[in-house]
Amino acid sequence: MASFILKRILLLVPMLLGASLVIFLMLRLGPSNPAMDYLRLSRVPPTPQALEHTREMLGLDRPLAVQYFDWLGKAGRLDFGTSYALQRPVLPDLLHFLPATLQLAGAALALTFALSVPLGMLAARCRERWPDQAVRFLAFLGVSMPNFWLGFLLVLLFSVHLGWLPAMGRGGLAHIVMPAVAIAFMSLAINARLLRASMLEVAGQQHVRYARLRGLSERHVERSHVLRNAWLPIITAMGMHVGEMLGGTLIIESIFGWPGVGRYAISAIMNRDYPVIQCFTLVMVAVFLLCNLAVDILYALVDPRIRLSAEGQQ
Amino acid sequence: MTEAVLHSPSRHRRLAGQISLRLATFVVALLIVAVIAGPWIAPYDPNLVELSERLKSPSLAHWLGTDHLGRDILSRLIVGTRVSLGSVAITLAVILVLGITIGGASGFIGGRIDQIIMRVADIFLTFPTLVLALFMIGMLGTGLVNVIVAIALSHWAWYARIVRGIVLSLRHREFLLAARLAGASRMRAFVEHLLPATLSQLVVLATLDIGHMMLHVSGLSFLGLGVTAPTPEWGVMISDARQFVWNQPMLIFWPGLALFVSVMAFNILGDALRDRLDPHLRAEHVH
């Protein structure tokens, strides 16, 4: 198991390097002119001398490979440069906003798991009866609902109309409920349907029939024989949904005035503040890869077949 | 196969499915009409500012009311279809072309080129799609064209992988071998024999993705990165209406509803198309 995890962690290195290469090359080979944007954001008139000086200062006059390894080396020492617009180091600012984003995305992920498992179980248990129809309808709504619109509908109902929940800001549980629901709704709906299908498939297999024939209680059969096999696809789907959730969080943050990386990143994108954009992208990719690492490890823990085959390879 | 999988849906549900498919087809037909003829159908000029008529509730003159500048909401919705849906159509076309050329080349040529292309695709797949799209917009600048390019660049790898998978599965089939033996060049064998076989599966995938893409484009416009202010577009309309959430909430409701219903219609259509054209197609079957 340990070697499986280690191998999986080592795999992160080439992935992050690949991502860093894209992030670096898109800026240098794309249509953008960093020196020009630097001067614009520092409100210096772009005279030829100023441009020349800035190019030198930003190291843009050096060969591409030298620039890349210089940037990568600094990034390795957690130095992502200074923001053109704010003239402050990028990473500390980003890390200041990151916890709020991770909290919200994490809450959405937890909510997805906490609701989709019971809903999926309920639907499978009551196949073709009204709870199953209700879950099907929910899934039907979920895959088509724009998350930012759902956010507004929730605000309209629970803040404007009923006055139960605060419409803006970060605080206690009351603040996080609506944004988390708005982010989680789609994955939640998809996962509930997926679990239903997966449970019904497992429930038809021989070993489950045998468990029933042995006289085990329906509850025990469901929990130990059906669910244990049936939630493997859910774990995989969760890993795929993490990316969507991170993206959804960035959009939803702007609706609920959630003080996360979203606003910081989006104003940098509008300003073309390249060091901020690069750092933001790399950090989000790292978060995404770490989440998928966690999913893979969880998968191996739950499913001995993966674990054993990974160990058997050595 | 288990009994659960073989269990056929009840008559009642099949009927519901048929009705929803009819409705979805109808909605999509309406949308297409709005894309083509929007400016002529709309009762008002979508950008006509009439401050005396601002924030009006629905009435006979303005069926869905007016926004904060007195512009007719229904007209803006109808004309906005062209941007909202048209940009998605262009994005998908670009992605399909990229996916078919790159994925097709990768699967058909094979060897080292295949290796290199697939490693590059893998790198692009390590990014969450919206984060990659945001990054690309940051590099290219804001605006609708750049949003289209950004979404295409953040999705091509998925399609390239799928096309490559299909091509690999077909590569050694007899009809292709026969074409080559009959003297067709590799290029011709690809274009005339492999491509048509790939296309039906791609059409299904693309239809299923239209809704997803609409959500992406309007989400980016909502953030202020895509289409900007006066242009009528559904995401922009929602974004414009945010400040009036307390006193005129219907301003947010209508464009969101238009988006929601359109996405749903395309999803229903995509599902039906998949069931009819290619019942075996499932994302996990394509490697």
XYZ file of N, CA and C in Angstrom, chain B residues 14-191:
534
model
N -42.128 5.570 -20.384
C -41.762 5.728 -21.791
C -42.566 6.858 -22.421
N -43.835 6.940 -22.013
C -44.701 7.992 -22.534
C -44.165 9.357 -22.100
N -43.798 9.451 -20.817
C -43.241 10.711 -20.302
C -41.985 11.077 -21.084
N -41.188 10.054 -21.396
C -39.961 10.287 -22.154
C -40.265 10.846 -23.536
N -41.317 10.278 -24.174
C -41.667 10.763 -25.514
C -42.135 12.208 -25.474
N -42.943 12.514 -24.456
C -43.443 13.886 -24.355
C -42.289 14.852 -24.131
N -41.380 14.478 -23.231
C -40.278 15.405 -22.950
C -39.380 15.553 -24.173
N -39.232 14.479 -24.952
C -38.427 14.588 -26.170
C -39.081 15.531 -27.177
N -40.423 15.412 -27.304
C -41.134 16.329 -28.210
C -40.928 17.769 -27.772
N -41.110 17.996 -26.457
C -40.956 19.345 -25.928
C -39.550 19.869 -26.184
N -38.560 19.005 -25.933
C -37.165 19.418 -26.114
C -36.907 19.788 -27.560
N -37.431 18.965 -28.489
C -37.249 19.260 -29.906
C -37.873 20.605 -30.252
N -39.060 20.832 -29.678
C -39.750 22.096 -29.913
C -38.907 23.266 -29.413
N -38.376 23.150 -28.189
C -37.561 24.233 -27.621
C -36.341 24.491 -28.492
N -35.669 23.410 -28.922
C -34.478 23.592 -29.749
C -34.836 24.254 -31.071
N -36.002 23.858 -31.651
C -36.430 24.491 -32.896
C -36.653 25.989 -32.677
N -37.311 26.337 -31.566
C -37.525 27.751 -31.232
C -36.206 28.496 -31.122
N -35.245 27.855 -30.442
C -33.945 28.490 -30.253
C -33.274 28.747 -31.592
N -33.357 27.754 -32.481
C -32.716 27.921 -33.788
C -33.360 29.068 -34.549
N -34.711 29.138 -34.478
C -35.400 30.259 -35.123
C -34.917 31.583 -34.530
N -34.785 31.618 -33.200
C -34.350 32.853 -32.542
C -32.929 33.221 -32.948
N -32.070 32.214 -33.133
C -30.692 32.502 -33.548
C -30.696 33.128 -34.939
N -31.500 32.522 -35.849
C -31.484 32.989 -37.234
C -32.209 34.318 -37.374
N -33.426 34.386 -36.787
C -34.279 35.535 -37.082
C -34.500 36.450 -35.887
N -33.728 36.245 -34.812
C -33.926 36.997 -33.577
C -34.254 38.470 -33.734
N -33.379 39.248 -34.382
C -33.617 40.697 -34.453
C -34.933 41.059 -35.138
N -35.453 40.174 -36.012
C -36.705 40.493 -36.703
C -37.936 40.090 -35.893
N -37.786 39.064 -35.027
C -38.937 38.632 -34.233
C -39.116 39.528 -33.020
N -38.015 39.995 -32.451
C -38.078 40.727 -31.191
C -39.001 41.938 -31.320
N -39.906 42.109 -30.340
C -40.858 43.223 -30.425
C -40.183 44.600 -30.358
N -39.052 44.702 -29.664
C -38.386 46.001 -29.541
C -36.926 45.867 -29.939
N -36.265 47.014 -30.109
C -34.820 47.018 -30.265
C -34.220 46.650 -28.908
N -33.387 45.590 -28.839
C -32.910 45.112 -27.533
C -32.053 46.141 -26.796
N -31.519 47.114 -27.502
C -30.660 48.092 -26.837
C -31.323 49.460 -26.706
N -32.638 49.497 -26.968
C -33.359 50.765 -26.881
C -33.528 51.163 -25.415
N -32.856 52.244 -25.019
C -32.919 52.695 -23.629
C -34.080 53.651 -23.469
N -34.976 53.363 -22.509
C -36.080 54.270 -22.231
C -36.205 54.426 -20.731
N -35.562 55.460 -20.224
C -35.445 55.574 -18.773
C -36.797 55.771 -18.085
N -37.772 56.298 -18.810
C -39.096 56.475 -18.187
C -39.774 55.124 -17.957
N -39.289 54.099 -18.662
C -39.922 52.777 -18.564
C -39.096 51.816 -17.720
N -38.179 52.321 -16.895
C -37.238 51.397 -16.260
C -37.878 50.545 -15.152
N -37.352 49.296 -15.045
C -37.773 48.345 -14.009
C -39.282 48.147 -13.935
N -39.916 48.075 -15.106
C -41.362 47.851 -15.145
C -41.656 46.352 -14.989
N -42.741 46.051 -14.305
C -43.187 44.662 -14.194
C -43.825 44.249 -15.523
N -44.008 42.938 -15.723
C -44.606 42.479 -16.971
C -45.943 43.160 -17.261
N -46.136 43.515 -18.525
C -47.388 44.148 -18.935
C -47.664 43.736 -20.374
N -48.762 44.214 -20.938
C -49.053 43.863 -22.320
C -48.009 44.419 -23.276
N -47.519 45.624 -22.969
C -46.520 46.233 -23.834
C -45.169 45.511 -23.703
N -44.787 45.202 -22.468
C -43.531 44.484 -22.230
C -43.868 43.191 -21.497
N -43.954 42.080 -22.240
C -44.453 40.821 -21.690
C -43.659 40.360 -20.478
N -42.341 40.604 -20.503
C -41.531 40.158 -19.363
C -40.994 41.352 -18.578
N -41.514 42.535 -18.853
C -41.057 43.716 -18.116
C -39.833 44.349 -18.754
N -39.275 45.335 -18.056
C -38.097 46.032 -18.582
C -36.989 46.028 -17.542
N -35.747 46.262 -17.996
C -34.617 46.230 -17.062
C -34.296 47.636 -16.539
N -33.138 47.785 -15.898
C -32.813 49.030 -15.208
C -32.601 50.203 -16.162
N -32.509 49.921 -17.476
C -32.383 51.024 -18.433
C -33.649 51.140 -19.282
N -34.692 50.432 -18.870
C -35.938 50.488 -19.616
C -35.931 49.678 -20.891
N -34.947 48.757 -21.022
C -34.905 47.940 -22.231
C -35.848 46.756 -22.077
N -36.472 46.329 -23.177
C -37.443 45.242 -23.145
C -36.735 43.901 -22.927
N -37.121 43.198 -21.857
C -36.401 41.975 -21.495
C -36.624 40.865 -22.512
N -37.884 40.718 -22.968
C -38.171 39.668 -23.943
C -37.311 39.852 -25.202
N -37.224 41.096 -25.667
C -36.422 41.346 -26.866
C -34.959 41.000 -26.625
N -34.471 41.373 -25.438
C -33.065 41.072 -25.132
C -32.828 39.578 -25.060
N -33.808 38.851 -24.512
C -33.672 37.385 -24.443
C -33.624 36.791 -25.845
N -34.545 37.244 -26.694
C -34.626 36.668 -28.046
C -33.352 36.975 -28.835
N -32.943 38.233 -28.816
C -31.752 38.601 -29.573
C -30.505 37.982 -28.951
N -30.531 37.833 -27.609
C -29.386 37.249 -26.908
C -29.119 35.803 -27.285
N -30.155 35.101 -27.801
C -29.971 33.710 -28.200
C -28.830 33.564 -29.195
N -28.744 34.557 -30.091
C -27.726 34.459 -31.136
C -26.323 34.392 -30.536
N -26.063 35.267 -29.567
C -24.742 35.266 -28.946
C -24.571 34.034 -28.057
N -25.579 33.775 -27.200
C -25.447 32.672 -26.238
C -25.275 31.340 -26.945
N -26.119 31.083 -27.934
C -26.103 29.781 -28.588
C -25.117 29.765 -29.752
N -25.059 30.878 -30.476
C -24.142 30.952 -31.614
C -22.706 30.749 -31.189
N -22.318 31.377 -30.071
C -20.931 31.218 -29.632
C -20.653 29.768 -29.244
N -21.673 29.106 -28.676
C -21.473 27.699 -28.315
C -21.301 26.852 -29.575
N -22.104 27.153 -30.603
C -21.996 26.391 -31.846
C -20.595 26.543 -32.439
N -20.090 27.785 -32.440
C -18.758 28.007 -32.995
C -17.706 27.286 -32.147
N -17.848 27.411 -30.813
C -16.889 26.741 -29.934
C -16.848 25.243 -30.216
N -18.037 24.639 -30.302
C -18.069 23.193 -30.528
C -17.469 22.832 -31.877
N -17.744 23.655 -32.886
C -17.181 23.379 -34.204
C -15.654 23.405 -34.127
N -15.110 24.423 -33.432
C -13.652 24.510 -33.309
C -13.112 23.286 -32.569
N -13.794 22.917 -31.480
C -13.320 21.771 -30.701
C -13.369 20.495 -31.540
N -14.449 20.332 -32.316
C -14.564 19.122 -33.127
C -13.444 19.059 -34.166
N -13.180 20.211 -34.806
C -12.111 20.219 -35.811
C -10.769 19.890 -35.154
N -10.493 20.555 -34.028
C -9.240 20.271 -33.315
C -9.178 18.804 -32.897
N -10.274 18.322 -32.305
C -10.301 16.948 -31.803
C -10.105 15.941 -32.912
N -10.797 16.169 -34.043
C -10.716 15.210 -35.148
C -9.320 15.221 -35.764
N -8.774 16.411 -36.022
C -7.444 16.433 -36.643
C -6.388 15.876 -35.694
N -6.365 16.387 -34.466
C -5.290 15.966 -33.566
C -5.472 14.519 -33.131
N -6.702 14.187 -32.673
C -6.943 12.823 -32.214
C -6.848 11.832 -33.362
N -7.378 12.234 -34.522
C -7.325 11.360 -35.681
C -5.894 11.087 -36.104
N -5.092 12.150 -36.166
C -3.686 11.986 -36.537
C -2.991 11.071 -35.538
N -3.276 11.307 -34.269
C -2.634 10.525 -33.222
C -2.945 9.042 -33.363
N -4.227 8.727 -33.544
C -4.607 7.328 -33.621
C -4.210 6.687 -34.937
N -4.261 7.465 -36.011
C -4.048 6.901 -37.337
C -2.565 6.717 -37.638
N -1.766 7.716 -37.266
C -0.331 7.621 -37.543
C 0.335 6.720 -36.520
N -0.045 6.895 -35.249
C 0.504 6.033 -34.204
C 1.963 6.321 -33.932
N 2.617 5.384 -33.264
C 4.044 5.495 -33.016
C 4.420 6.671 -32.146
N 5.529 7.310 -32.505
C 6.050 8.368 -31.652
C 5.153 9.612 -31.643
N 4.591 9.922 -32.811
C 3.711 11.091 -32.894
C 2.519 10.917 -31.957
N 1.970 9.712 -31.957
C 0.858 9.399 -31.066
C 1.281 9.632 -29.609
N 2.464 9.133 -29.281
C 2.986 9.292 -27.914
C 3.051 10.765 -27.513
N 3.663 11.559 -28.402
C 3.865 12.974 -28.080
C 2.513 13.674 -27.920
N 1.613 13.444 -28.894
C 0.321 14.125 -28.840
C -0.430 13.749 -27.564
N -0.385 12.477 -27.221
C -1.138 12.060 -26.049
C -0.533 12.593 -24.746
N 0.795 12.750 -24.696
C 1.395 13.349 -23.491
C 0.955 14.811 -23.366
N 0.931 15.521 -24.519
C 0.476 16.921 -24.476
C -0.981 16.977 -24.022
N -1.798 16.059 -24.561
C -3.212 16.033 -24.154
C -3.313 15.764 -22.659
N -2.485 14.845 -22.158
C -2.505 14.540 -20.724
C -2.229 15.786 -19.890
N -1.267 16.587 -20.366
C -0.947 17.810 -19.622
C -2.173 18.711 -19.554
N -2.853 18.864 -20.687
C -4.044 19.728 -20.682
C -5.144 19.153 -19.788
N -5.165 17.828 -19.662
C -6.218 17.224 -18.840
C -5.933 17.346 -17.345
N -4.710 17.774 -16.967
C -4.457 17.958 -15.530
C -5.087 19.243 -15.014
N -5.565 20.111 -15.917
C -6.204 21.354 -15.466
C -7.707 21.129 -15.323
N -8.321 21.653 -14.253
C -9.785 21.709 -14.267
C -10.205 22.619 -15.422
N -11.247 22.241 -16.184
C -11.532 22.972 -17.427
C -11.768 24.464 -17.208
N -12.518 24.805 -16.169
C -12.814 26.236 -15.994
C -11.554 27.010 -15.599
N -10.688 26.392 -14.805
C -9.444 27.055 -14.419
C -8.581 27.285 -15.655
N -8.515 26.267 -16.524
C -7.734 26.426 -17.753
C -8.324 27.519 -18.635
N -9.671 27.542 -18.715
C -10.316 28.579 -19.526
C -10.011 29.959 -18.946
N -10.073 30.080 -17.625
C -9.757 31.369 -16.990
C -8.325 31.776 -17.294
N -7.407 30.811 -17.196
C -6.003 31.093 -17.474
C -5.822 31.591 -18.911
N -6.462 30.869 -19.850
C -6.329 31.260 -21.257
C -6.869 32.668 -21.489
N -8.002 32.991 -20.847
C -8.555 34.339 -21.009
C -7.577 35.355 -20.433
N -6.940 34.994 -19.306
C -5.939 35.876 -18.726
C -4.796 36.146 -19.685
N -4.407 35.130 -20.455
C -3.301 35.289 -21.392
C -3.735 36.011 -22.667
N -4.970 35.738 -23.115
C -5.409 36.277 -24.406
C -6.139 37.606 -24.253
N -6.690 37.858 -23.074
C -7.527 39.041 -22.886
C -8.986 38.645 -22.879
N -9.848 39.551 -22.383
C -11.261 39.223 -22.296
C -11.935 39.444 -23.653
N -13.212 39.077 -23.726
C -13.954 39.256 -24.974
C -14.479 37.929 -25.486
N -15.518 37.995 -26.307
C -16.204 36.782 -26.739
C -15.301 35.858 -27.548
N -14.545 36.439 -28.488
C -13.690 35.604 -29.333
C -12.673 34.857 -28.476
N -12.086 35.581 -27.515
C -11.098 34.935 -26.664
C -11.728 33.884 -25.759
N -12.974 34.110 -25.358
C -13.663 33.096 -24.562
C -13.845 31.822 -25.389
N -14.220 32.001 -26.653
C -14.390 30.834 -27.527
C -13.068 30.081 -27.675
N -11.994 30.844 -27.929
C -10.676 30.206 -28.061
C -10.307 29.507 -26.759
N -10.558 30.187 -25.628
C -10.163 29.627 -24.330
C -10.922 28.333 -24.051
N -12.223 28.319 -24.322
C -12.991 27.101 -24.050
C -12.563 25.987 -24.999
N -12.286 26.353 -26.261
C -11.820 25.335 -27.206
C -10.488 24.752 -26.737
N -9.575 25.615 -26.289
C -8.269 25.125 -25.849
C -8.371 24.289 -24.576
N -9.404 24.557 -23.763
C -9.495 23.776 -22.527
C -10.287 22.484 -22.713
N -10.894 22.293 -23.877
C -11.658 21.058 -24.087
C -11.118 20.152 -25.187
N -10.198 20.655 -26.022
C -9.798 19.859 -27.187
C -9.245 18.495 -26.775
N -8.532 18.462 -25.651
C -7.856 17.224 -25.274
C -8.850 16.088 -25.017
N -10.009 16.423 -24.413
C -11.022 15.389 -24.177
C -11.457 14.776 -25.491
N -11.752 15.663 -26.458
C -12.227 15.173 -27.749
C -11.135 14.430 -28.506
N -9.905 14.957 -28.433
C -8.811 14.289 -29.136
C -8.658 12.861 -28.610
N -8.766 12.716 -27.285
C -8.633 11.373 -26.715
C -9.742 10.451 -27.186
N -10.956 10.989 -27.226
C -12.093 10.163 -27.641
C -11.959 9.769 -29.111
N -11.600 10.748 -29.976
C -11.443 10.446 -31.400
C -10.348 9.402 -31.591
N -9.251 9.582 -30.878
C -8.157 8.619 -30.994
C -8.646 7.221 -30.618
N -9.438 7.156 -29.535
C -9.961 5.863 -29.094
C -10.810 5.204 -30.174
N -11.671 6.012 -30.773
C -12.551 5.457 -31.820
C -11.709 4.997 -33.008
N -10.747 5.855 -33.406
C -9.905 5.511 -34.554
C -9.142 4.219 -34.282
N -8.577 4.093 -33.077
C -7.822 2.879 -32.756
C -8.710 1.641 -32.833
N -9.970 1.807 -32.388
C -10.842 0.638 -32.382
C -11.257 0.241 -33.791
N -11.170 1.205 -34.728
C -11.603 0.904 -36.095
C -10.451 0.579 -37.037
N -9.234 0.885 -36.567
C -8.090 0.895 -37.472
C -7.863 -0.416 -38.209
N -8.119 -1.524 -37.519
C -7.807 -2.805 -38.143
C -9.039 -3.515 -38.678
N -10.115 -2.752 -38.822
C -11.322 -3.390 -39.356
C -11.186 -3.618 -40.865
N -11.951 -4.610 -41.356
C -11.774 -5.039 -42.752
C -12.057 -3.925 -43.755
N -13.083 -3.115 -43.478
C -13.456 -2.137 -44.517
C -12.322 -1.151 -44.781
N -11.530 -0.902 -43.756
C -10.430 0.032 -43.927
C -9.299 -0.626 -44.722
N -9.064 -1.876 -44.362
C -8.029 -2.645 -45.050
C -8.377 -2.767 -46.529
N -9.671 -3.019 -46.781
C -10.141 -3.167 -48.164
C -9.901 -1.876 -48.947
N -10.192 -0.755 -48.300
C -10.007 0.531 -48.972
C -8.541 0.739 -49.320
N -7.657 0.387 -48.363
C -6.227 0.566 -48.616
C -5.766 -0.368 -49.732
N -6.263 -1.611 -49.702
C -5.866 -2.579 -50.731
C -6.352 -2.133 -52.098
N -7.509 -1.450 -52.102
C -8.051 -0.976 -53.371
C -7.280 0.235 -53.876
N -6.274 0.658 -53.138
C -5.404 1.716 -53.635
C -5.634 3.084 -53.044
N -6.496 3.187 -52.027
C -6.727 4.499 -51.422
C -5.498 4.912 -50.614
N -5.184 6.200 -50.689
C -4.061 6.686 -49.897
C -4.470 6.712 -48.431
N -3.490 6.877 -47.540
C -3.812 6.904 -46.110
C -4.770 8.051 -45.806
N -4.477 9.201 -46.404
C -5.304 10.375 -46.164
C -6.737 10.107 -46.610
N -6.849 9.503 -47.801
C -8.162 9.259 -48.354
C -8.900 8.206 -47.529
N -8.189 7.201 -47.103
C -8.811 6.177 -46.257
C -9.343 6.817 -44.981
N -8.573 7.763 -44.447
C -8.993 8.435 -43.222
C -10.240 9.276 -43.456
N -10.158 10.135 -44.494
C -11.251 11.081 -44.712
C -12.521 10.374 -45.176
